[in-house]
Tab-separated table of C-alpha atoms in Angstrom:
chain	number	residue	atom	x	y	z
B	490	MET	CA	6.970	154.566	111.977
B	491	THR	CA	4.801	152.921	114.525
B	492	THR	CA	5.741	150.302	117.455
B	493	SER	CA	3.111	148.062	115.813
B	494	GLN	CA	5.683	146.961	113.380
B	495	PHE	CA	7.135	144.958	116.375
B	496	LYS	CA	5.218	143.136	119.098
B	497	ALA	CA	6.771	142.190	122.508
B	498	GLU	CA	5.066	139.940	125.194
B	499	VAL	CA	6.313	139.001	128.461
B	500	PHE	CA	5.461	135.599	129.859
B	501	GLN	CA	6.251	134.932	133.735
B	502	ASN	CA	4.785	134.100	136.900
B	503	GLN	CA	4.971	137.503	138.569
B	504	PHE	CA	3.830	135.964	142.063
B	505	LEU	CA	6.954	135.278	144.457
B	506	PRO	CA	7.177	133.594	147.803
B	507	GLN	CA	8.009	136.274	150.546
B	508	GLY	CA	12.063	136.643	150.615
B	509	THR	CA	12.426	135.559	147.125
B	510	ARG	CA	14.861	137.548	145.052
B	511	ASP	CA	15.040	135.908	141.530
B	512	VAL	CA	12.428	137.108	138.805
B	513	HIS	CA	12.236	135.128	135.670
B	514	ALA	CA	10.686	136.190	132.465
B	515	ILE	CA	10.474	135.062	128.714
B	516	MET	CA	10.175	137.980	126.363
B	517	THR	CA	8.897	137.128	122.869
B	518	ILE	CA	9.622	139.701	120.131
B	519	THR	CA	8.182	139.485	116.699
B	520	SER	CA	8.743	141.541	113.822
B	521	GLU	CA	5.579	141.875	111.988
B	522	ASP	CA	6.390	144.232	109.205
B	523	VAL	CA	9.824	146.111	109.453
B	524	VAL	CA	9.644	147.207	105.651
B	525	GLY	CA	8.173	150.564	106.491
B	526	MET	CA	11.027	151.059	108.901
B	527	ALA	CA	13.714	150.436	106.290
B	528	ALA	CA	13.361	153.706	104.362
B	529	THR	CA	16.761	154.860	105.966
B	530	PRO	CA	20.415	154.164	104.860
B	531	ASN	CA	19.944	150.810	106.579
B	532	ARG	CA	18.367	149.670	103.354
B	533	ASP	CA	21.738	149.149	101.821
B	534	ARG	CA	22.924	145.599	102.187
B	535	VAL	CA	26.656	144.158	102.322
B	536	PHE	CA	27.141	140.443	101.759
B	537	GLY	CA	30.696	139.232	102.474
B	538	ILE	CA	31.955	135.931	101.395
B	539	ILE	CA	35.026	134.520	103.463
B	540	CYS	CA	36.442	131.269	102.124
B	541	ASP	CA	39.118	128.999	103.494
B	542	VAL	CA	41.594	128.350	100.970
B	543	SER	CA	44.330	126.477	103.240
B	544	GLY	CA	45.989	123.298	102.001
B	545	SER	CA	43.387	121.025	103.690
B	546	MET	CA	40.647	122.608	101.286
B	547	GLN	CA	42.452	121.006	98.272
B	548	GLY	CA	40.472	118.658	96.035
B	549	GLU	CA	36.587	118.320	95.973
B	550	LYS	CA	36.148	120.794	98.840
B	551	ILE	CA	37.635	123.916	97.002
B	552	VAL	CA	35.993	122.578	93.777
B	553	ALA	CA	32.687	122.648	95.410
B	554	ALA	CA	33.283	125.818	97.465
B	555	LYS	CA	34.103	127.777	94.178
B	556	GLN	CA	31.052	126.349	92.505
B	557	ALA	CA	28.876	127.363	95.381
B	558	MET	CA	30.521	131.046	95.448
B	559	VAL	CA	29.799	131.158	91.698
B	560	LYS	CA	26.051	130.179	92.181
B	561	LEU	CA	25.768	132.690	95.171
B	562	ILE	CA	27.317	135.661	93.335
B	563	ARG	CA	24.575	135.135	90.652
B	564	LEU	CA	21.824	135.157	93.196
B	565	ILE	CA	22.945	138.387	94.837
B	566	PRO	CA	20.324	141.134	94.128
B	567	GLU	CA	21.635	144.017	92.031
B	568	ASP	CA	20.759	146.422	94.734
B	569	THR	CA	23.118	144.569	97.131
B	570	HIS	CA	26.986	145.100	97.675
B	571	PHE	CA	29.157	142.198	97.927
B	572	PHE	CA	32.955	141.231	98.540
B	573	ILE	CA	34.881	138.030	98.813
B	574	VAL	CA	37.900	137.207	100.938
B	575	THR	CA	39.849	134.198	100.824
B	576	GLY	CA	42.307	132.872	103.699
B	577	ASP	CA	44.900	130.702	104.654
B	578	HIS	CA	47.713	131.757	107.103
B	579	SER	CA	46.866	135.308	105.605
B	580	ALA	CA	43.864	136.842	103.884
B	581	LYS	CA	43.350	138.210	100.404
B	582	VAL	CA	40.675	140.425	99.198
B	583	VAL	CA	39.824	138.617	96.055
B	584	VAL	CA	36.972	141.225	95.216
B	585	PRO	CA	36.675	144.381	97.268
B	586	VAL	CA	33.111	145.869	98.257
B	587	VAL	CA	31.237	146.491	94.860
B	588	PRO	CA	27.715	146.868	93.789
B	589	ALA	CA	26.255	143.451	92.646
B	590	THR	CA	26.004	144.544	88.827
B	591	SER	CA	26.241	142.057	86.172
B	592	GLN	CA	29.580	143.309	85.033
B	593	ASN	CA	30.863	143.077	88.634
B	594	LYS	CA	29.528	139.645	89.033
B	595	GLU	CA	31.172	138.410	86.036
B	596	ARG	CA	34.528	139.904	87.017
B	597	ALA	CA	34.107	138.231	90.392
B	598	ILE	CA	33.247	134.757	88.877
B	599	ASN	CA	36.344	134.974	86.862
B	600	LEU	CA	38.404	135.588	89.815
B	601	ILE	CA	36.713	132.987	91.783
B	602	ARG	CA	37.811	130.441	89.107
B	603	ALA	CA	41.358	131.217	89.683
B	604	ILE	CA	41.196	130.594	93.362
B	605	ASP	CA	43.685	127.890	94.574
B	606	ALA	CA	44.178	126.192	97.994
B	607	ASN	CA	47.441	125.945	100.248
B	608	GLY	CA	49.013	127.266	103.520
B	609	THR	CA	47.871	127.042	107.068
B	610	THR	CA	44.809	128.639	108.889
B	611	ALA	CA	44.765	132.036	110.513
B	612	ILE	CA	41.143	133.026	110.795
B	613	SER	CA	41.816	136.424	112.603
B	614	THR	CA	43.527	137.544	109.586
B	615	TRP	CA	40.345	136.700	107.383
B	616	LEU	CA	37.937	138.704	109.871
B	617	MET	CA	40.153	141.601	109.856
B	618	GLU	CA	40.179	141.935	105.979
B	619	ALA	CA	36.300	141.574	106.009
B	620	LEU	CA	35.928	144.090	108.796
B	621	ALA	CA	37.983	146.479	106.550
B	622	GLN	CA	35.494	145.956	103.749
B	623	PHE	CA	32.245	146.315	105.938
B	624	LYS	CA	33.588	149.631	107.236
B	625	LYS	CA	33.383	151.089	103.746
B	626	MET	CA	29.574	151.001	104.155
B	627	PRO	CA	28.827	151.659	107.937
B	628	ASP	CA	25.147	152.186	107.648
B	629	ALA	CA	24.331	149.139	105.677
B	630	ILE	CA	23.132	145.887	106.856
B	631	ARG	CA	26.220	143.741	107.093
B	632	GLN	CA	26.279	140.031	106.830
B	633	ALA	CA	29.240	137.566	106.190
B	634	LEU	CA	29.301	133.924	105.482
B	635	LEU	CA	32.532	132.017	106.655
B	636	LEU	CA	33.451	128.534	105.094
B	637	THR	CA	36.181	126.535	106.675
B	638	ASP	CA	37.311	122.675	106.756
B	639	GLY	CA	39.939	122.727	109.395
B	640	GLN	CA	41.032	123.911	112.626
B	641	ASN	CA	42.300	127.389	113.328
B	642	ASP	CA	46.221	127.457	114.208
B	643	LYS	CA	46.650	127.506	118.128
B	644	SER	CA	49.214	130.584	117.389
B	645	ASP	CA	46.356	132.631	116.190
B	646	ASP	CA	44.204	132.312	119.270
B	647	ARG	CA	44.930	135.642	120.855
B	648	ALA	CA	44.697	137.446	117.567
B	649	LEU	CA	41.267	135.860	116.872
B	650	LEU	CA	39.940	137.279	120.067
B	651	ALA	CA	41.211	140.756	119.331
B	652	ALA	CA	39.773	140.454	115.786
B	653	LEU	CA	36.239	139.252	117.212
B	654	GLU	CA	36.301	142.211	119.793
B	655	ARG	CA	36.881	144.795	116.835
B	656	SER	CA	34.287	143.017	114.637
B	657	GLU	CA	31.515	142.837	117.197
B	658	GLY	CA	28.757	145.211	116.270
B	659	ILE	CA	30.013	145.947	112.971
B	660	PHE	CA	28.920	142.806	111.215
B	661	GLN	CA	27.229	139.420	111.770
B	662	CYS	CA	28.590	136.094	110.541
B	663	ASP	CA	27.469	132.745	109.778
B	664	CYS	CA	29.996	129.942	110.058
B	665	ARG	CA	29.909	126.703	108.369
B	666	GLY	CA	32.334	123.711	108.667
B	667	VAL	CA	32.814	121.396	105.773
B	668	GLY	CA	33.861	117.872	106.704
B	669	THR	CA	34.632	116.763	110.083
B	670	ASN	CA	38.348	118.153	110.878
B	671	TRP	CA	37.120	121.436	112.134
B	672	LYS	CA	36.179	122.246	115.786
B	673	VAL	CA	32.727	123.088	116.693
B	674	ALA	CA	33.762	125.231	119.594
B	675	GLN	CA	36.051	127.531	117.481
B	676	LEU	CA	33.352	128.326	115.079
B	677	GLN	CA	30.778	128.927	117.839
B	678	GLN	CA	33.041	131.186	119.526
B	679	ILE	CA	32.865	133.351	116.357
B	680	SER	CA	29.355	133.013	115.385
B	681	ASN	CA	28.143	133.617	119.020
B	682	ARG	CA	30.223	136.571	119.187
B	683	LEU	CA	29.004	138.053	115.765
B	684	LEU	CA	25.448	137.044	116.445
B	685	GLY	CA	25.389	134.424	113.567
B	686	THR	CA	25.014	130.520	113.343
B	687	THR	CA	27.343	127.606	113.221
B	688	ASP	CA	26.507	124.302	111.236
B	689	ILE	CA	28.091	121.298	109.725
B	690	ILE	CA	28.200	120.576	106.019
B	691	PRO	CA	29.157	117.010	106.250
B	692	ASP	CA	29.949	116.636	102.599
B	693	ALA	CA	31.035	119.231	100.174
B	694	SER	CA	28.224	118.517	97.805
B	695	GLY	CA	25.966	120.372	100.477
B	696	ILE	CA	27.820	123.603	100.273
B	697	GLU	CA	25.882	125.040	97.534
B	698	ALA	CA	22.390	124.571	99.053
B	699	ASP	CA	23.668	125.698	102.435
B	700	PHE	CA	25.179	128.953	100.846
B	701	GLN	CA	22.004	129.720	99.192
B	702	ALA	CA	19.866	129.191	102.303
B	703	ILE	CA	22.200	131.835	104.192
B	704	LEU	CA	21.986	134.404	101.305
B	705	GLY	CA	18.228	134.263	101.326
B	706	LYS	CA	18.075	134.774	105.123
B	707	ALA	CA	20.530	137.626	104.951
B	708	MET	CA	18.615	139.166	102.082
B	709	SER	CA	15.432	139.235	104.156
B	710	LYS	CA	16.952	141.544	106.813
B	711	ASN	CA	15.419	145.046	106.787
B	712	ILE	CA	16.711	146.683	109.849
B	713	SER	CA	20.124	146.414	111.518
B	714	ASP	CA	21.943	147.165	114.903
B	715	VAL	CA	18.863	146.610	116.977
B	716	ASN	CA	19.437	146.600	120.800
B	717	LEU	CA	17.514	144.949	123.595
B	718	ARG	CA	17.672	147.793	126.287
B	719	LEU	CA	16.986	146.472	129.865
B	720	TRP	CA	16.097	148.797	132.768
B	721	THR	CA	16.360	147.498	136.418
B	722	PRO	CA	15.313	149.125	139.643
B	723	GLN	CA	18.262	150.429	142.055
B	724	GLY	CA	19.635	147.537	144.006
B	725	ALA	CA	18.778	145.125	141.309
B	726	ARG	CA	21.144	143.041	139.267
B	727	THR	CA	20.602	141.036	136.107
B	728	ILE	CA	21.852	137.650	136.633
B	729	PHE	CA	21.567	136.769	132.889
B	730	CYS	CA	19.986	137.644	129.678
B	731	LYS	CA	20.001	134.824	127.033
B	732	GLN	CA	18.392	134.463	123.650
B	733	VAL	CA	16.496	131.116	123.878
B	734	SER	CA	14.782	130.828	120.465
B	735	PRO	CA	15.394	130.012	117.655
B	736	ASP	CA	18.870	129.119	119.220
B	737	ILE	CA	20.307	129.597	122.678
B	738	VAL	CA	22.965	132.541	122.779
B	739	ASP	CA	24.083	133.796	126.146
B	740	LEU	CA	24.199	137.693	125.819
B	741	SER	CA	24.832	138.331	129.587
B	742	ASN	CA	28.544	139.412	128.957
B	743	ARG	CA	27.533	141.515	126.077
B	744	ALA	CA	25.778	144.234	128.219
B	745	LYS	CA	26.813	147.736	127.411
B	746	PRO	CA	25.958	150.372	129.796
B	747	VAL	CA	23.690	153.212	128.726
B	748	LYS	CA	23.268	155.251	132.084
B	749	PRO	CA	22.814	153.979	135.578
B	750	GLN	CA	20.542	150.819	135.842
B	751	VAL	CA	20.340	150.691	132.005
B	752	VAL	CA	22.190	148.362	129.594
B	753	ASP	CA	21.862	147.414	125.955
B	754	TYR	CA	22.186	143.736	124.667
B	755	PRO	CA	22.774	143.384	120.979
B	756	THR	CA	20.245	141.445	118.732
B	757	GLY	CA	21.618	142.226	115.246
B	758	SER	CA	19.504	142.472	112.178
B	759	TRP	CA	15.867	141.713	111.784
B	760	GLY	CA	13.638	140.714	109.059
B	761	LYS	CA	9.651	140.487	108.339
B	762	ASP	CA	7.803	137.888	110.210
B	763	GLU	CA	10.810	137.081	112.600
B	764	SER	CA	10.369	135.937	116.156
B	765	ARG	CA	12.734	135.342	118.790
B	766	ASP	CA	12.467	134.592	122.627
B	767	TYR	CA	14.795	135.900	125.337
B	768	HIS	CA	15.099	134.655	128.990
B	769	PHE	CA	15.918	137.260	131.723
B	770	CYS	CA	16.812	136.388	135.359
B	771	ILE	CA	16.841	139.510	137.544
B	772	GLU	CA	17.814	139.483	141.159
B	773	VAL	CA	15.633	142.230	143.088
B	774	GLN	CA	15.628	143.355	146.756
B	775	PRO	CA	12.859	141.033	148.222
B	776	GLY	CA	9.638	142.571	149.243
B	777	ASN	CA	6.990	141.767	152.028
B	778	VAL	CA	3.863	140.036	151.246
B	779	GLY	CA	1.462	142.389	149.326
B	780	ASP	CA	4.558	144.361	147.798
B	781	GLU	CA	4.582	144.950	143.976
B	782	MET	CA	7.316	146.283	142.069
B	783	LEU	CA	8.533	146.815	138.389
B	784	ALA	CA	11.459	144.384	138.136
B	785	GLY	CA	12.540	145.522	134.759
B	786	ARG	CA	11.444	147.094	131.643
B	787	ALA	CA	12.867	145.783	128.321
B	788	SER	CA	12.545	147.722	125.263
B	789	LEU	CA	13.786	147.188	121.772
B	790	MET	CA	15.773	150.099	120.396
B	791	CYS	CA	17.290	151.055	116.986
B	792	THR	CA	18.618	154.116	115.257
B	793	LEU	CA	16.383	155.310	112.491
B	794	ASN	CA	17.531	158.465	110.454
B	795	GLY	CA	20.109	159.029	112.993
B	796	VAL	CA	17.386	159.260	115.867
B	797	GLU	CA	17.469	156.578	118.698
B	798	THR	CA	13.989	155.145	118.513
B	799	LYS	CA	12.130	152.718	120.953
B	800	ILE	CA	10.115	150.284	118.754
B	801	THR	CA	8.555	148.126	121.447
B	802	GLU	CA	8.496	147.607	125.220
B	803	ALA	CA	7.359	145.253	127.926
B	804	LYS	CA	7.391	145.202	131.665
B	805	ILE	CA	8.713	142.485	134.118
B	806	LEU	CA	6.633	142.485	137.346
B	807	ALA	CA	7.197	140.992	140.916
B	808	ILE	CA	4.337	140.569	143.361
B	809	TRP	CA	5.204	139.019	146.823
B	810	THR	CA	2.429	136.656	148.160
B	811	ASP	CA	1.827	134.010	151.059
B	812	ASP	CA	-0.573	132.322	148.609
B	813	GLU	CA	1.439	129.122	147.738
B	814	ALA	CA	-0.944	128.012	145.027
B	815	LYS	CA	0.197	131.226	143.192
B	816	SER	CA	3.856	131.540	144.042
B	817	THR	CA	4.761	127.851	143.192
B	818	LYS	CA	3.254	127.881	139.685
B	819	ILE	CA	6.124	127.990	137.296
B	820	ASP	CA	5.265	129.789	134.102
B	821	ARG	CA	5.286	127.154	131.260
B	822	ARG	CA	7.289	128.960	128.920
B	823	VAL	CA	9.924	129.740	131.540
B	824	ALA	CA	9.982	125.943	132.408
B	825	HIS	CA	10.296	125.117	128.903
B	826	TYR	CA	13.304	127.148	128.019
B	827	THR	CA	15.035	126.267	131.393
B	828	GLY	CA	14.581	122.763	130.125
B	829	GLN	CA	15.867	123.447	126.660
B	830	ALA	CA	19.071	125.125	128.213
B	831	GLU	CA	19.488	121.955	130.345
B	832	LEU	CA	19.145	119.859	127.277
B	833	ALA	CA	22.048	121.841	125.426
B	834	GLN	CA	24.228	121.518	128.437
B	835	SER	CA	23.465	117.802	128.946
B	836	ILE	CA	24.473	117.070	125.117
B	837	GLN	CA	27.547	119.122	125.461
B	838	GLU	CA	28.770	117.496	128.653
B	839	GLY	CA	27.764	113.951	127.588
B	840	LEU	CA	29.903	114.272	124.315
B	841	GLU	CA	32.754	115.736	126.165
B	842	ALA	CA	32.687	112.832	128.690
B	843	GLN	CA	32.365	110.372	125.831
B	844	ALA	CA	35.433	111.871	124.043
B	845	GLN	CA	37.476	111.505	127.208
B	846	GLY	CA	36.460	108.035	127.581
B	847	ASN	CA	34.124	108.476	130.803
B	848	LEU	CA	31.374	106.277	129.400
B	849	ASP	CA	29.303	106.237	132.630
B	850	VAL	CA	28.948	109.932	132.557
B	851	ALA	CA	28.501	110.247	129.010
B	852	THR	CA	25.679	107.612	129.242
B	853	ALA	CA	23.944	109.622	132.164
B	854	LYS	CA	23.993	112.778	130.517
B	855	LEU	CA	23.153	111.859	126.927
B	856	GLY	CA	20.319	109.792	128.660
B	857	LYS	CA	19.214	112.875	130.447
B	858	ALA	CA	19.355	114.743	127.140
B	859	VAL	CA	17.021	112.221	125.336
B	860	GLN	CA	14.358	112.423	128.295
B	861	LEU	CA	14.644	116.447	128.030
B	862	ALA	CA	14.126	116.252	124.163
B	863	HIS	CA	11.185	113.749	124.592
B	864	GLU	CA	9.558	116.083	127.215
B	865	SER	CA	9.796	119.194	125.553
B	866	GLY	CA	8.825	117.645	121.979
B	867	ASN	CA	12.163	118.790	120.511
B	868	GLU	CA	12.236	115.998	117.757
B	869	ALA	CA	15.080	117.573	115.609
B	870	THR	CA	17.506	117.175	118.631
B	871	ALA	CA	15.877	113.748	119.583
B	872	LYS	CA	16.489	112.450	116.137
B	873	LEU	CA	20.290	113.571	116.315
B	874	LEU	CA	20.580	112.015	119.823
B	875	ARG	CA	19.273	108.504	118.259
B	876	LYS	CA	22.334	108.480	116.045
B	877	VAL	CA	24.791	108.316	119.001
B	878	VAL	CA	22.661	106.350	121.642
B	879	ASP	CA	20.326	103.480	121.284
B	880	VAL	CA	17.161	104.644	123.204
B	881	GLU	CA	15.558	101.957	125.317
B	882	ASP	CA	13.020	104.277	127.038
B	883	ALA	CA	12.782	108.121	126.079
B	884	VAL	CA	10.462	108.679	129.198
B	885	THR	CA	13.029	107.670	131.653
B	886	GLY	CA	16.088	108.531	129.679
B	887	THR	CA	17.365	105.021	129.561
B	888	VAL	CA	20.204	104.504	126.853
B	889	ARG	CA	23.133	102.814	125.816
B	890	LEU	CA	25.875	104.427	123.992
B	891	LYS	CA	26.382	103.288	120.355
B	892	ARG	CA	29.551	101.280	119.713
B	893	ALA	CA	30.362	102.998	116.606
B	894	VAL	CA	29.259	106.673	115.991
B	895	ALA	CA	30.184	108.473	112.676
B	896	LYS	CA	32.090	111.494	113.433
B	897	GLU	CA	29.908	113.838	111.276
B	898	ASP	CA	26.910	112.672	113.699
B	899	ALA	CA	28.400	113.531	116.923
B	900	MET	CA	29.650	116.863	115.372
B	901	ALA	CA	26.088	117.545	114.081
B	902	LEU	CA	24.487	116.912	117.366
B	903	GLU	CA	27.079	119.148	119.241
B	904	THR	CA	26.680	121.946	116.713
B	905	ARG	CA	22.819	121.941	116.862
B	906	SER	CA	22.443	121.289	120.683
B	907	THR	CA	21.624	125.078	121.265
B	908	LYS	CA	18.659	124.946	118.695
B	909	THR	CA	15.631	125.023	120.579
B	910	THR	CA	11.872	124.238	120.057
B	911	ARG	CA	8.937	126.293	121.045
B	912	ILE	CA	5.679	125.514	122.889
B	913	PRO	CA	3.133	124.468	120.190
B	914	LYS	CA	0.762	127.433	119.701
B	915	ALA	CA	-2.200	125.206	120.036
B	916	GLY	CA	-1.084	124.738	123.853
B	917	GLN	CA	-0.689	128.345	124.553
């Protein structure tokens, strides 16, 4: 194995005015070919399906979910293991972890067809049953797909937090909400903690295509349990560490100490030709003009054949200068992702203000979001914004709130507000 299978680059303006403490850097990590690294027990994969069968799923939703699960089971490669958990106020293991043989698939499909929907919603119980199944294959790449159409019961809040704490680092989970009666924040709480994604499926007819896309992505993973290790010098502290592409995920509170001044941040599983960006902000002891220091060293770490292995590394530097032309220049990638984070925050605050009836604040925040989306070329987010506001001038962020907004459009904007765009390669 060579480190060339992963490539790491750091983008920053390393020149700081005298007295400045904060060092910002964007680290781009690209997996060029991790297939050679997968000749380990990590080659095994487990794909878990967690499906809501509470009473609100009755009718076309449960019919569509069952049809999608049947299609999904048929598409799972034979060298993969799978299981199915259904849940309402409790959880049921419909199919325990089994190899995806033709015989096991047919047995699973027959059991899926017998599934019915009733009861309330307690997602903690679903996750705990899934966790028990994943623990049967501790060396595998472990990915779950959770589908629900409703809100988790408030009485389950504490149990859900405990389930997430126990599941973190064991498996990843993509969450999908069908219809508009679920809460974005609830599913994002799960997917953020379990390094997955959350999205809306507005209509039950879209479940099948979405399930297949998630399965395809899960099957592309070749290496699991990869950590981003950050060393910082004595006296320094990390203000934040965030994944900023393809989605914004704040990893700051997920740091696990390795030894003094060294922490690990989880990044989950990786596949071939995958690229992600991370934003570090490190506070260091300020230097004098002409001083140089290594402000941080970021490494990608994984365990291969039982041995902890460094697979790539990049350095974060700081040089203090009195040259204003050098020190005032903001690295364009740092500026870009700072703007993308502000874009996501503006959308979330704008939608919250609108829901509370504070229309002036909502207009200002969503107008700022339109302006930021325009400046950064985030057309996907701009398109979603145009469904909730009438844009008079994108350059200045002049907008009017639409009088009637479909609930699924507002939820899609909220759900996808953390999806970022990159600086086009031609401009690099």
